[in-house]
XYZ file of C-alpha atoms in Angstrom:
635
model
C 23.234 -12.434 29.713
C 19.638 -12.928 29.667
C 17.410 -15.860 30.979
C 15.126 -16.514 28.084
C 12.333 -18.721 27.971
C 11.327 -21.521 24.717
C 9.365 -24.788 23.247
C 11.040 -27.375 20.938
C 9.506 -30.142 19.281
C 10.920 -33.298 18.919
C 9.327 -36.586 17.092
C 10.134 -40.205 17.396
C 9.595 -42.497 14.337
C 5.845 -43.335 14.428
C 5.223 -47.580 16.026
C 4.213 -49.322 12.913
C 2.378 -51.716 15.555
C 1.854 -52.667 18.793
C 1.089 -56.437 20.175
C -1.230 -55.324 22.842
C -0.540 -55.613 26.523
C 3.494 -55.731 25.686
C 5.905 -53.315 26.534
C 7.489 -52.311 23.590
C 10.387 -49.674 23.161
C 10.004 -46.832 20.196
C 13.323 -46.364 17.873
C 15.433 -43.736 19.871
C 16.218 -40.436 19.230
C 18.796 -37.681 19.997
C 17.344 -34.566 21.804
C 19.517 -31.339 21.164
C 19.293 -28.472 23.821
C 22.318 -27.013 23.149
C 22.442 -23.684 25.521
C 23.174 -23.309 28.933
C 21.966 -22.861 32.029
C 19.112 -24.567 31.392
C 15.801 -24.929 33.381
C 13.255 -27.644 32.160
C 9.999 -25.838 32.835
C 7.493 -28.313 31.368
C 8.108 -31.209 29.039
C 4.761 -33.637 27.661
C 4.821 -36.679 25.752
C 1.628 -36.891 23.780
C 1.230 -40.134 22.414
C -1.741 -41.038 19.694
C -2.743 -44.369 18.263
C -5.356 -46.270 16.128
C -6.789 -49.467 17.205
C -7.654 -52.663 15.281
C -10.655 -53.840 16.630
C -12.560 -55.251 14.243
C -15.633 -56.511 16.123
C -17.365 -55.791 19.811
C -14.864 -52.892 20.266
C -11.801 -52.282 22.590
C -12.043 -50.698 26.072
C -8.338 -49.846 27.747
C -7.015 -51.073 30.731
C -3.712 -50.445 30.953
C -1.618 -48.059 29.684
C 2.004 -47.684 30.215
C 4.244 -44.514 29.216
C 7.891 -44.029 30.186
C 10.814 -42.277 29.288
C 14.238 -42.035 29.638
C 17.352 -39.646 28.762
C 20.794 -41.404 28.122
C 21.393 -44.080 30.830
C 18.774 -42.934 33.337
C 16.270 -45.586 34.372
C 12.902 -45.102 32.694
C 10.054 -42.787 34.737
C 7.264 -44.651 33.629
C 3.322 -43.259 34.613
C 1.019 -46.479 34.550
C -2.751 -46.391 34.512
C -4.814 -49.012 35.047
C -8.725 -47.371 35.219
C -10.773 -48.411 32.194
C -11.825 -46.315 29.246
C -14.596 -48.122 28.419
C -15.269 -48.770 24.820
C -18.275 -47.709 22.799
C -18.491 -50.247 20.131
C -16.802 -48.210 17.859
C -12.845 -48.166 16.275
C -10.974 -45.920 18.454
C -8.065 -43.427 18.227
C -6.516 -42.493 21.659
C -4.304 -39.582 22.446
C -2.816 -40.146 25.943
C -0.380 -37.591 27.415
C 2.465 -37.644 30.070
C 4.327 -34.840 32.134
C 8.044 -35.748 32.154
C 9.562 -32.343 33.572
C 10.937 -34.223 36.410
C 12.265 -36.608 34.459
C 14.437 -34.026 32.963
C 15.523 -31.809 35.259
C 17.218 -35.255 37.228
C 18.861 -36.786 34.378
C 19.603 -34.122 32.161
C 23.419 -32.957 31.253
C 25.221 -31.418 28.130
C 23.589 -30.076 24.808
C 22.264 -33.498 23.742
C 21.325 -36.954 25.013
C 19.741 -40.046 23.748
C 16.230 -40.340 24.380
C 13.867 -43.431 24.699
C 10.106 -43.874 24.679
C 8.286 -47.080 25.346
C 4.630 -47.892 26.196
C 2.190 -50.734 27.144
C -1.255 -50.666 26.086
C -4.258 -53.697 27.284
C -6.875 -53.385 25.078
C -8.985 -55.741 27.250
C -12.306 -56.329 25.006
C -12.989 -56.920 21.244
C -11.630 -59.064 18.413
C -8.068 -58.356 17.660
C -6.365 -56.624 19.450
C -3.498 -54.244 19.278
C -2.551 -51.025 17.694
C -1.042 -49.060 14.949
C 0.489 -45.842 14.027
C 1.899 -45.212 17.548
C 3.263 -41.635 17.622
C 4.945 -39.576 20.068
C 5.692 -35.807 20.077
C 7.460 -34.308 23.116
C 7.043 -30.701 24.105
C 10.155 -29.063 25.569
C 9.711 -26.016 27.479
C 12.867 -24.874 29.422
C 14.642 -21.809 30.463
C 18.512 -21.039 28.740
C 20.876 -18.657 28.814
C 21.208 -16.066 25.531
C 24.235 -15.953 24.529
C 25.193 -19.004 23.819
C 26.885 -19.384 21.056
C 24.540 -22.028 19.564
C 20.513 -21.807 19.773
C 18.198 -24.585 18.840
C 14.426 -23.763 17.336
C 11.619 -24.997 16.353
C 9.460 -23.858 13.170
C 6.012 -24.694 11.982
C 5.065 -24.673 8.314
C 1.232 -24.473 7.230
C 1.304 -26.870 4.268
C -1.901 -27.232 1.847
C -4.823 -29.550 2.198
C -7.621 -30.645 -0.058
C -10.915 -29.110 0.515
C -12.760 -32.927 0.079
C -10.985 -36.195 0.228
C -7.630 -37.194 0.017
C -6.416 -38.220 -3.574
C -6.243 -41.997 -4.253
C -3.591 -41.623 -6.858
C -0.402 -39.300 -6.300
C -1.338 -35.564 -6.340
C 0.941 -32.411 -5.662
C -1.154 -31.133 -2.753
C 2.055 -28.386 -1.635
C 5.824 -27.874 -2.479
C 7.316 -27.355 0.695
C 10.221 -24.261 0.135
C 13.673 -25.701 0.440
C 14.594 -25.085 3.723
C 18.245 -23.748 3.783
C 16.680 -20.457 2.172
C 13.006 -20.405 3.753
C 15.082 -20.658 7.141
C 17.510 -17.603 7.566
C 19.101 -18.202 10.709
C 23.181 -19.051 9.930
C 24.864 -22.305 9.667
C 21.364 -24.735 10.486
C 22.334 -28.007 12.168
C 18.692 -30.135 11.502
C 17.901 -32.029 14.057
C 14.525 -33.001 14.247
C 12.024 -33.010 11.192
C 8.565 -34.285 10.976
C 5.733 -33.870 9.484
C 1.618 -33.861 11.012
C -1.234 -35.236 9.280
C -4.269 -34.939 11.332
C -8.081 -35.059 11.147
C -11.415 -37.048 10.748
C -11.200 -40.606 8.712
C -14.447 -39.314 7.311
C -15.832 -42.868 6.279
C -19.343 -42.432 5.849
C -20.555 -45.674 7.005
C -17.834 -47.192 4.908
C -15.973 -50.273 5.830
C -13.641 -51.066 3.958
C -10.340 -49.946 5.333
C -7.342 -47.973 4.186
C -4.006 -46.966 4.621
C -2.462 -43.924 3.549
C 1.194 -43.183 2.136
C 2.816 -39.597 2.587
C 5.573 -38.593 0.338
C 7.404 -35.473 0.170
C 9.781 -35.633 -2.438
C 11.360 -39.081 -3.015
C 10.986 -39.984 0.864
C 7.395 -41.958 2.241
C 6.095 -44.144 4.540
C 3.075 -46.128 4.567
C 0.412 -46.145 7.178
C -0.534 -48.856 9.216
C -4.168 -50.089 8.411
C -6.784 -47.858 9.302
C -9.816 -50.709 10.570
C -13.350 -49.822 8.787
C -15.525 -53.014 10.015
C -17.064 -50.843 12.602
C -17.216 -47.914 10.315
C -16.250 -45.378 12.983
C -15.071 -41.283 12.111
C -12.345 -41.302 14.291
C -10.242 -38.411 15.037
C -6.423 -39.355 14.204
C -3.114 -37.911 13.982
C -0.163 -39.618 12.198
C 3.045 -37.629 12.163
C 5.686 -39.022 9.737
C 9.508 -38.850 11.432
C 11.695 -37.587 8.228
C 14.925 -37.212 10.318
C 16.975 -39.581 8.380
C 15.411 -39.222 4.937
C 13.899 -35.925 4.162
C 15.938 -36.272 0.760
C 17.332 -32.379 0.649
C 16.745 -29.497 2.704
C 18.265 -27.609 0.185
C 15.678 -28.254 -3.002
C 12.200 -28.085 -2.618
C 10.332 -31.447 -1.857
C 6.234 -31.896 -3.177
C 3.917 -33.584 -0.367
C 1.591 -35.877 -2.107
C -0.331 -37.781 0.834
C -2.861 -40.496 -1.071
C -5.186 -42.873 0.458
C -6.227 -46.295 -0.722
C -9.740 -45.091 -0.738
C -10.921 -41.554 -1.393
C -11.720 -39.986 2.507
C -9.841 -38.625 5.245
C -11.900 -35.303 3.986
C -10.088 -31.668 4.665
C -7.147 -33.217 6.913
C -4.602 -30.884 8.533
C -1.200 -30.958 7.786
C 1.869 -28.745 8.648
C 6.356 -29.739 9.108
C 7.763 -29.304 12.177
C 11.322 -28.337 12.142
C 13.623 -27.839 14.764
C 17.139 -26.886 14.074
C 20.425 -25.263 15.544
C 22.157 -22.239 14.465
C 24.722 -20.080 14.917
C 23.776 -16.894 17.315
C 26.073 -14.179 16.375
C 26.306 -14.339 12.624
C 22.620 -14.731 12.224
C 20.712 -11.133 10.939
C 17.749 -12.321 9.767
C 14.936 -14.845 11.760
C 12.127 -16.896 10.945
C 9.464 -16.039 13.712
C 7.111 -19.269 13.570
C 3.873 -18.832 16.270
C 1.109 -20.699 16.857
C -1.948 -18.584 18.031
C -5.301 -20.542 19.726
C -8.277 -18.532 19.171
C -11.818 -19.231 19.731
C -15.349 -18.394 18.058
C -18.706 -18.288 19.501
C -20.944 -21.714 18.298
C -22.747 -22.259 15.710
C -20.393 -22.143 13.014
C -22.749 -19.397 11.126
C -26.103 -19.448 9.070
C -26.757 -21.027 5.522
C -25.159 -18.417 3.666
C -22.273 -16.073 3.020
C -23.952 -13.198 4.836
C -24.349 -15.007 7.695
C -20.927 -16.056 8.596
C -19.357 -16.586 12.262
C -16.041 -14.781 12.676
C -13.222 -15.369 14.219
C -10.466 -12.813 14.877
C -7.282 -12.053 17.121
C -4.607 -9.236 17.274
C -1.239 -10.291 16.736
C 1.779 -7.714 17.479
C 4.543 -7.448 15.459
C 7.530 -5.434 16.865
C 11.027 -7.339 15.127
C 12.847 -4.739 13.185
C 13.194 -4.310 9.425
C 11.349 -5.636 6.731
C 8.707 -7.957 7.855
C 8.334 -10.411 5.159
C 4.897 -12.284 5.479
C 5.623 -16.257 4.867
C 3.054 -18.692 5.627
C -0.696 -18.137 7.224
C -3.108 -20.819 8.059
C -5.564 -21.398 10.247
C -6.846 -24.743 11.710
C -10.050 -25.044 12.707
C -12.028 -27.655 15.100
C -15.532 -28.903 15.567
C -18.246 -30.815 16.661
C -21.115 -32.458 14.789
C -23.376 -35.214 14.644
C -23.711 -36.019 10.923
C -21.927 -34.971 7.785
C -22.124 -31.004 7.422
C -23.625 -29.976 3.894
C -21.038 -27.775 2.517
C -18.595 -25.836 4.989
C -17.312 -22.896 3.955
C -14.235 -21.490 4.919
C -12.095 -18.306 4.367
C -9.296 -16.150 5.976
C -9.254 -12.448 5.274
C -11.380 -11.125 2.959
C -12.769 -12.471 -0.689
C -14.669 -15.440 -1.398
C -15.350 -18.429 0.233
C -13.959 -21.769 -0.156
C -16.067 -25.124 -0.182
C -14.888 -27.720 1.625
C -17.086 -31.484 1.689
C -17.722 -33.111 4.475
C -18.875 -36.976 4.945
C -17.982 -37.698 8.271
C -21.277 -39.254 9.267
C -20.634 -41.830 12.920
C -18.204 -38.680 14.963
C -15.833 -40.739 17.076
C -14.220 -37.298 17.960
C -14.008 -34.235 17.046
C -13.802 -33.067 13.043
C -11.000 -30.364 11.836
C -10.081 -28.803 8.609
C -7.505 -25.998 7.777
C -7.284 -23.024 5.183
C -4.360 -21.450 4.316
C -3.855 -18.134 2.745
C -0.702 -16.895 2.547
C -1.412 -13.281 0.549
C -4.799 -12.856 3.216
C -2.722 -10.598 5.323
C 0.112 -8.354 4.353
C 1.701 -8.151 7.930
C 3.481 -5.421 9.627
C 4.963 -4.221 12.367
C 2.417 -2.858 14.901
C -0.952 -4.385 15.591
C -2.282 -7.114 12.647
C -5.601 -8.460 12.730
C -6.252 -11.898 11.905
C -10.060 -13.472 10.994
C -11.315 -16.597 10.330
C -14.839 -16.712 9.046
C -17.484 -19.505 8.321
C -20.716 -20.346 7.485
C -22.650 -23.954 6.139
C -25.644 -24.684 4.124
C -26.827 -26.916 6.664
C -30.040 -26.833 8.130
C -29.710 -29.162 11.226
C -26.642 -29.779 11.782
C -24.836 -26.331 12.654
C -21.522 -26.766 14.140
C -20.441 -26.849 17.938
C -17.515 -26.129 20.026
C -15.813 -23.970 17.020
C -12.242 -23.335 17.765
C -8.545 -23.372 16.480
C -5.394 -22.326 16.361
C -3.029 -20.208 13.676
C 0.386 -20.934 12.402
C 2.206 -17.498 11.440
C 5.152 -17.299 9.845
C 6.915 -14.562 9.045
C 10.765 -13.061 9.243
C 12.188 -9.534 9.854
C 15.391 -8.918 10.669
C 17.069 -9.503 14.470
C 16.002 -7.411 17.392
C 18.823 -5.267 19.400
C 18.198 -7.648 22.365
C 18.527 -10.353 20.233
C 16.504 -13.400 18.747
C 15.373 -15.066 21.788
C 13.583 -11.296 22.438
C 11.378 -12.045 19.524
C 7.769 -13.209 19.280
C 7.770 -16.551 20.370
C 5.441 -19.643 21.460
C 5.799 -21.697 24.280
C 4.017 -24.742 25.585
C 2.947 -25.119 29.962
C 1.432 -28.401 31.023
C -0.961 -27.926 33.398
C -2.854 -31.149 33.339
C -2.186 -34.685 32.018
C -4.146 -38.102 32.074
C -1.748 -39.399 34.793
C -2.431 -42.060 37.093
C -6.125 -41.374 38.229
C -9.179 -42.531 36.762
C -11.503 -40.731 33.837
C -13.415 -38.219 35.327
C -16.482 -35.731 34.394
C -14.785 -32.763 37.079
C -11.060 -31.921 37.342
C -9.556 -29.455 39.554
C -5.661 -29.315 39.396
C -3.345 -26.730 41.801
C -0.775 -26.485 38.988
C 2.722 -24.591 38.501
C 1.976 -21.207 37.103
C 3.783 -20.393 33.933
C 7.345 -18.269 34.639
C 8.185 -15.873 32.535
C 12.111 -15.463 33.450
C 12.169 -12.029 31.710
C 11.084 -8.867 33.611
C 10.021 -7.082 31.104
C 7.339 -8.695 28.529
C 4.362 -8.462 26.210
C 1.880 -10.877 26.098
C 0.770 -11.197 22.380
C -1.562 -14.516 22.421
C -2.010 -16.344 25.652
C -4.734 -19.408 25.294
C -5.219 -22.906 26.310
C -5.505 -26.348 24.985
C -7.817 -28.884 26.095
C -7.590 -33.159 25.044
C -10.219 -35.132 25.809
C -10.280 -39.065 25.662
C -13.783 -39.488 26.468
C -15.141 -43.149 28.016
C -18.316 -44.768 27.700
C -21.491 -44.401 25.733
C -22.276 -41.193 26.451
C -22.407 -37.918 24.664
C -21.219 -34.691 25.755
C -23.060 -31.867 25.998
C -20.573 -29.082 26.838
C -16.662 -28.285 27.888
C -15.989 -25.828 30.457
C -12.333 -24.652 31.169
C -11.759 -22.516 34.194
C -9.025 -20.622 36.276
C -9.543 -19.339 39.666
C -9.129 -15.287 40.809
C -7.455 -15.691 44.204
C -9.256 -13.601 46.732
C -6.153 -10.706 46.452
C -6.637 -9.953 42.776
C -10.516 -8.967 43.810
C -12.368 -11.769 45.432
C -12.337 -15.285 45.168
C -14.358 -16.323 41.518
C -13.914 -18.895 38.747
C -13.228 -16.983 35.692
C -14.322 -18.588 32.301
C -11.682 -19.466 29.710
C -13.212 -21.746 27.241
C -17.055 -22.508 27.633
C -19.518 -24.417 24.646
C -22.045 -26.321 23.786
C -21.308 -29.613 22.546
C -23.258 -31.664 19.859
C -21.453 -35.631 18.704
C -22.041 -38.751 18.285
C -22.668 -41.115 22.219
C -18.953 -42.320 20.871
C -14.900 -42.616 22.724
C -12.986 -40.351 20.637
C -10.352 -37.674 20.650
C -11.760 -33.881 21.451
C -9.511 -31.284 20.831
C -10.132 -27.433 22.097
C -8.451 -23.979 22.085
C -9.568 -20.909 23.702
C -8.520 -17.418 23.708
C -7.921 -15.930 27.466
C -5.698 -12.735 26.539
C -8.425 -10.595 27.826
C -8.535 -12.137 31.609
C -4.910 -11.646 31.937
C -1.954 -9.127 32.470
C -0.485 -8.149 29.077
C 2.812 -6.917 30.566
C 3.936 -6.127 34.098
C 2.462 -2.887 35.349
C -0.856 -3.541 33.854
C -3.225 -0.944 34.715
C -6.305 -2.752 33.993
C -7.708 -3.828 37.453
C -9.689 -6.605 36.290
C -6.851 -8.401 35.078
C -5.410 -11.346 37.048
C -1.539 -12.210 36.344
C -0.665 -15.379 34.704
C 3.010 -16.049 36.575
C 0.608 -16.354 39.617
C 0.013 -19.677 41.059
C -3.606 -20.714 40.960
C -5.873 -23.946 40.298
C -7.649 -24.515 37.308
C -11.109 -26.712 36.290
C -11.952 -28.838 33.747
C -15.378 -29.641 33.362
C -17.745 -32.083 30.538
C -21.228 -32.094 30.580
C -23.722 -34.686 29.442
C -27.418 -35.649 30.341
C -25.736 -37.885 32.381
C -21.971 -38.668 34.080
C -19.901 -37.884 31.156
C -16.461 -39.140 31.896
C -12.376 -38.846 30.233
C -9.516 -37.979 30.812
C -7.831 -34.693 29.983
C -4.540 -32.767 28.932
C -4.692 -29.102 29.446
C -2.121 -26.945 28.666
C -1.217 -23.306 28.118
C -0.471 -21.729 24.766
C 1.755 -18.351 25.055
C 2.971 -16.224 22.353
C 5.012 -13.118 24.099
C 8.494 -11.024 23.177
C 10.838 -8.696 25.076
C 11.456 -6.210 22.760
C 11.307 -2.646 24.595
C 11.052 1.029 24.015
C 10.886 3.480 26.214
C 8.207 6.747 26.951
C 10.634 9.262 29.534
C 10.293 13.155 29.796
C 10.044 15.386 32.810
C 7.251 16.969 34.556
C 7.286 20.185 35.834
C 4.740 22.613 37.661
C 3.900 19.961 40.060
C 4.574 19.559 43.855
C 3.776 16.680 46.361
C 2.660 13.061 45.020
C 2.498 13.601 41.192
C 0.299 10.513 39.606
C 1.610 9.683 36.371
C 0.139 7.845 33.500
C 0.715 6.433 30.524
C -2.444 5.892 27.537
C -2.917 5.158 24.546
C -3.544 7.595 22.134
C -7.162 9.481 21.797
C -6.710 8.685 17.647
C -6.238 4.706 18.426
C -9.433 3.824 17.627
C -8.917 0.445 19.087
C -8.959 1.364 22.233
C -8.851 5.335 22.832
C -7.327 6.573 25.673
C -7.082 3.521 27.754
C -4.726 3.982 30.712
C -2.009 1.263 30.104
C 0.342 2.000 32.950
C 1.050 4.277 35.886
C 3.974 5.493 38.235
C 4.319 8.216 40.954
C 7.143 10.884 41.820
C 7.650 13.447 44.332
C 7.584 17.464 43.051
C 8.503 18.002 39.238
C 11.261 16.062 37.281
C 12.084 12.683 34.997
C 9.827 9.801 34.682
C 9.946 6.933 31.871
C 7.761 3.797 31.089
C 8.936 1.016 29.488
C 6.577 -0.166 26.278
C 6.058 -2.250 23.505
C 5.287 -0.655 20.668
C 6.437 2.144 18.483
C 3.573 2.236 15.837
C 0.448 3.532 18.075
C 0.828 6.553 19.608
C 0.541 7.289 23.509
C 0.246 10.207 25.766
C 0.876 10.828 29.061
C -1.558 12.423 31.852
C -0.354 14.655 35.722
C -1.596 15.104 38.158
C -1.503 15.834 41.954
C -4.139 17.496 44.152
C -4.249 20.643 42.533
C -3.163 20.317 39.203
C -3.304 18.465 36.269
C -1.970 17.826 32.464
C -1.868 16.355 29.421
C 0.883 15.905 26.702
C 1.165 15.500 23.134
C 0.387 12.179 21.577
C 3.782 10.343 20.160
C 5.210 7.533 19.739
C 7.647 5.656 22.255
C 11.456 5.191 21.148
C-alpha cells in the first residue's frame, strides 16, 4: 500500500436564476470517492454569477454559501460586509473552504451532495442573478490499491480568435471519450464543460445570451444585462452529466451568441471518471501548469515578443503519446488591445481581436496547439509568446496556466505515481470583510509520499475587488521562517496593474518552482520546503485603499516515480562527503549539486532520483582525498 495524494472536480448544474436575498438550494449531485482510507486535505466551492442590474448598479451585502454531504446539516459561511458597487454590471466569483465539512460527514465511496446560497444585492434596479455555478475542488489523501480509482481529466477545446459565432459553427470535435480515455472499464461520473472570459461589449447594450451545444445536447444562458455596458469577466460551466449524448462517438461544440462578442473566450471539459486499477496499462496524464510572464505583453511587432516558458518532466514509461496542449492566458487592460498576437512553440503568429473597451475584470484568451510540442520523456520545454500592435495600451499582469495532456503507458509503482495536479486552499473570502492586506497562517500542503518530484508548483490568486477604485498592482507572498535562513517575505507573484476604476473578477497565476524544494534532500540552500507550515500575504495596490476579497490557492504538479544512482566508494577513510550532480554536458544546468549523503571509510552508497534521461555524476571526498565518476544515467 501506498498513501497517495489527488484533486477531482465535480460540477453542479449551473442556477438558471436567483431571486435575490433568498436562499435557494442548487439541483444535487452524487460525489464519487471511491478508495479508501481517505483523508480530505482541502475541498473549495467556487461559486460565479452574473447580475441583472440594469440601472444604478448592485453592491452585495449578503452572501450565503453552504454545503452538505448526505444527511449532514448544512455548514454554511455567511458574509455580511459590503462589496460596494461601481455602477457597472457585475460578475462575482465567491469561494468557500469546506474541508471540515468533509472530513465530519464523510463515509463510503459516494454520497449525495447539496449546495445552496443567498445573495442581497442591496442597490440598483432589478435585482437578482443568473448563471449561478459551482465547481468543488476535492483534494484528499487514498489508499492505492484499491481496486477502483476515480480521476479527473481536462481537455483544451478550440476557441475563436474574435467573437463568438451568432449562427451555429463547429468551433472543436471533442474525441469520443471511451478511446481518448485509456484507463479500463470508465464509470463517468461527473462531466462538464467551462466557458470563460471577457463579454467584450464595446460600449454595447444590448444584451445576449449564449447557447452551448456539443453534439445534440445544449443549454441556454441566462441573459447577460448590457444597459450598463460593462466587460465583465464571467465563467459559465455547462453540467452535461445526464445528457452528454455518447461518450463513445465524437460530439462538435458549437457555442453561439445572440450577438457577435464574448471575443477569444476559454473553453476546456472536465471529466472525472472511475476505473478499474489492475487491468488498466495505459493512462491519460491530464496537468494543469500556472506559469507567469514578466508585463508588458511585448512590443508592436513579432520581433518583439514577451515569452513565456516552463519545464515540464515527463518520466511515465513507454510511448508518450502527445494529446492535447493549450495554454490560457490572462490580462489586464484599460481599452480594447489593437491586435494580440498569440502563439505556442514556434511558427507564426496568430491574430486574435479584441473589443473589450469598459474592463470590469480581468480579459483572457487561449491558444491551443496540439503538434507545438512533440513531448517526451525527460525534460520538455513549454513557451508561450506574445506581442500587440498597440501603442498605449500594452498589457499588464500577464499570466496563465497550461492544460497538458498526454498518455504513456503505467508506471511500476502504479498510476497514482504519475504526474499529477492537485489543488491546496490557502485562502478564501470567508467571513471577514474586503480588504487591501491579507496575511493568512495556513495548512501547508502534505505530500503523503516520501519520495517526490516537484514538476510545477504555482499559485492562484481571485480577486473580487469593491469600490471605485483601480488597482495598481498584486503582490503574493510566502514567508522564510527564520530556520530556513532568516526571517524574509519571499516574492511569488508581483505586477503592475493597469484596468478600468471597476468591481470585477481578477484572476492570477504565478510560477514559484524556483523558491522551493524540488524533492526531499534538496541541496540547493536557498530553497525553502513547501510541506512546511508558514503564512502567506496577499497584497493590492491602488493610489488609494484598494479593497476585495481573495481566494488563494496552490497549484502542484509532482510524481513518485523513482530510480536509483548506488555504487561503492573506495580509497577513502573517515567522513566521506558524497554527492550527487548533474551532468557537466546538461547544459541546463551543468554540474549543479542536486543531493548529498555521508558514510564512514569506503563502501555502498545510493540516491534516489527522478530521471533517467539526463545524465549525473557523482563527486568524494574526505579531508585528504577526492573524486569524480563517470557521467550516466540513473536506473
Amino acid at each position: 500500500m501506498a498513501t497517495r495524494l489527488k484533486t477531482v472536480k465535480y460540477a453542479f448544474p449551473a442556477l438558471a436564476s436567483l431571486v435575490n436575498n433568498t436562499l435557494t438550494t442548487l439541483t444535487q449531485i452524487t460525489v464519487y470517492l471511491p478508495e479508501s482510507s481517505k483523508v480530505f486535505r482541502s475541498v473549495v466551492a467556487h461559486v460565479t454569477m452574473d447580475d441583472i442590474v440594469t440601472a444604478t448598479g448592485g453592491s452585495l451585502t449578503t452572501k450565503t454559501l453552504g454545503l452538505r454531504v448526505g444527511a449532514a446539516g448544512y455548514t454554511s459561511i455567511a458574509n455580511a460586509n459590503t462589496l460596494t458597487t461601481s455602477a457597472e454590471n457585475a460578475s462575482f466569483w465567491l469561494s468557500a473552504d469546506f474541508t471540515s465539512h468533509f472530513t465530519t460527514n464523510w463515509s463510503g465511496s459516494s454520497m449525495t451532495c447539496d449546495f445552496q446560497l443567498q445573495i442581497n444585492q442591496s442597490s440598483g434596479t432589478t435585482l437578482g442573478m443568473v448563471n449561478v455555478c459551482v465547481t468543488l475542488d476535492i483534494t484528499y489523501e487514498y489508499d492505492d490499491t484499491s481496486a477502483t480509482h476515480v480521476k479527473t481529466v481536462m481537455i483544451p477545446l478550440n476557441a475563436p480568435v474574435g467573437a463568438i459565432a451568432t449562427t451555429a459553427t463547429t468551433y472543436d470535435t471533442i474525441p469520443a471519450l471511451d478511446t481518448y480515455l485509456p484507463e479500463a472499464s470508465k464509470a463517468y461520473r461527473n462531466i462538464h464543460l467551462v466557458m470563460q472570459g471577457n463579454e467584450a461589449r464595446n460600449a454595447a447594450t444590448t444584451s445576449h445570451t449564449m447557447t452551448i451545444r456539443v453534439g445534440a445536447a445544449s443549454v441556454t444562458t441566462g441573459n447577460y444585462e448590457g444597459t450598463l455596458a460593462s466587460d465583465r469577466f464571467f465563467r459559465y460551466v455547462y453540467n452535461l452529466t445526464s445528457t452528454y449524448p455518447s461518450t463513445a462517438a465524437t460530439q462538435t461544440f458549437q457555442p453561439t451568441a445572440t450577438v457577435a462578442r464574448v471575443n477569444h473566450f476559454q473553453a476546456y471539459l472536465v471529466v472525472t471518471y472511475e476505473f478499474n486499477r489492475a487491468t488498466t496499462t495505459s493512462a491519460m496524464n491530464s496537468l494543469m501548469l500556472p506559469m507567469d510572464i514578466a508585463s508588458p505583453m511585448g512590443g508592436t511587432t513579432a520581433s518583439d515578443y514577451q515569452r513565456g516558458t516552463r519545464e515540464l518532466w515527463i518520466e511515465e514509461p513507454g510511448t508518450i503519446t502527445t494529446n492535447r496542449v493549450a495554454y490560457y492566458h490572462f490580462w489586464q487592460q484599460m481599452t480594447a488591445i489593437s491586435t494580440l498576437n498569440f502563439r505556442v512553440g514556434t511558427g507564426s503568429f496568430v491574430a486574435y481581436t479584441d473589443t473589450a473597451s469598459v474592463l470590469c475584470g480581468a480579459n483572457g484568451a487561449m491558444v491551443r496547439n496540439d503538434a507545438a510540442f512533440t513531448l517526451a520523456r525527460g525534460r520538455n520545454t513549454l513557451n508561450f509568446d506574445v506581442y500587440r500592435s498597440d501603442t498605449t495600451d500594452f498589457g499588464w499582469n500577464a499570466c496563465g496556466y497550461w492544460i497538458v495532456n498526454y498518455t504513456s503507458s503505467v508506471a511500476t509503482a502504479g498510476i497514482g505515481a504519475h504526474n499529477h495536479t492537485v489543488d491546496w486552499g490557502l485562502l478564501q473570502n470567508g467571513t471577514g470583510a474586503a480588504a487591501s492586506n491579507y496575511t493568512v497562517a495556513a495548512t501547508a500542503p502534505v505530500i503523503p509520499e516520501t519520495d517526490y518530484f516537484i514538476t510545477a508548483l504555482g499559485t492562484q490568486l481571485i480577486v473580487a475587488s469593491s469600490g471605485v477604485v483601480a488597482p495598481s498592482g498584486y503582490v503574493v507572498m510566502a514567508e522564510r521562517l527564520v530556520a530556513e535562513g532568516g526571517m524574509e517575505w519571499e516574492p511569488v507573484y508581483s505586477d503592475s496593474s493597469q484596468t478600468d476604476p471597476e468591481i470585477g473578477t481578477f484572476l492570477m497565476y504565478s510560477q514559484m518552482r524556483t523558491l522551493f524544494k524540488r524533492f526531499p534532500g534538496d541541496a540547493d540552500p536557498d530553497r525553502i520546503d513547501v510541506e512546511t507550515a508558514r503564512r502567506w500575504r496577499v497584497h493590492i495596490n491602488g493610489s488609494t485603499t484598494v479593497n476585495a476579497w481573495v481566494s488563494l490557492g496552490v497549484i502542484m504538479t509532482y510524481h513518485t516515480i523513482t530510480y536509483t544512482v548506488a555504487d561503492n566508494i573506495t580509497g577513502f577513510a573517515g567522513t566521506v562527503s558524497i554527492d550527487l550532480h548533474r551532468s557537466d554536458e546538461n547544459t541546463k544546468q551543468p554540474g549543479e549539486l542536486v543531493k548529498s549523503t555521508t558514510r564512514s571509510g569506503d563502501g555502498p552508497f545510493s540516491f534516489s532520483w527522478y530521471d533517467n534521461t539526463e545524465e549525473l555524476y557523482i563527486s568524494a571526498r574526505n579531508s585528504s582525498n577526492a573524486g569524480r565518476s563517470s557521467d550516466s544515467l540513473a536506473s
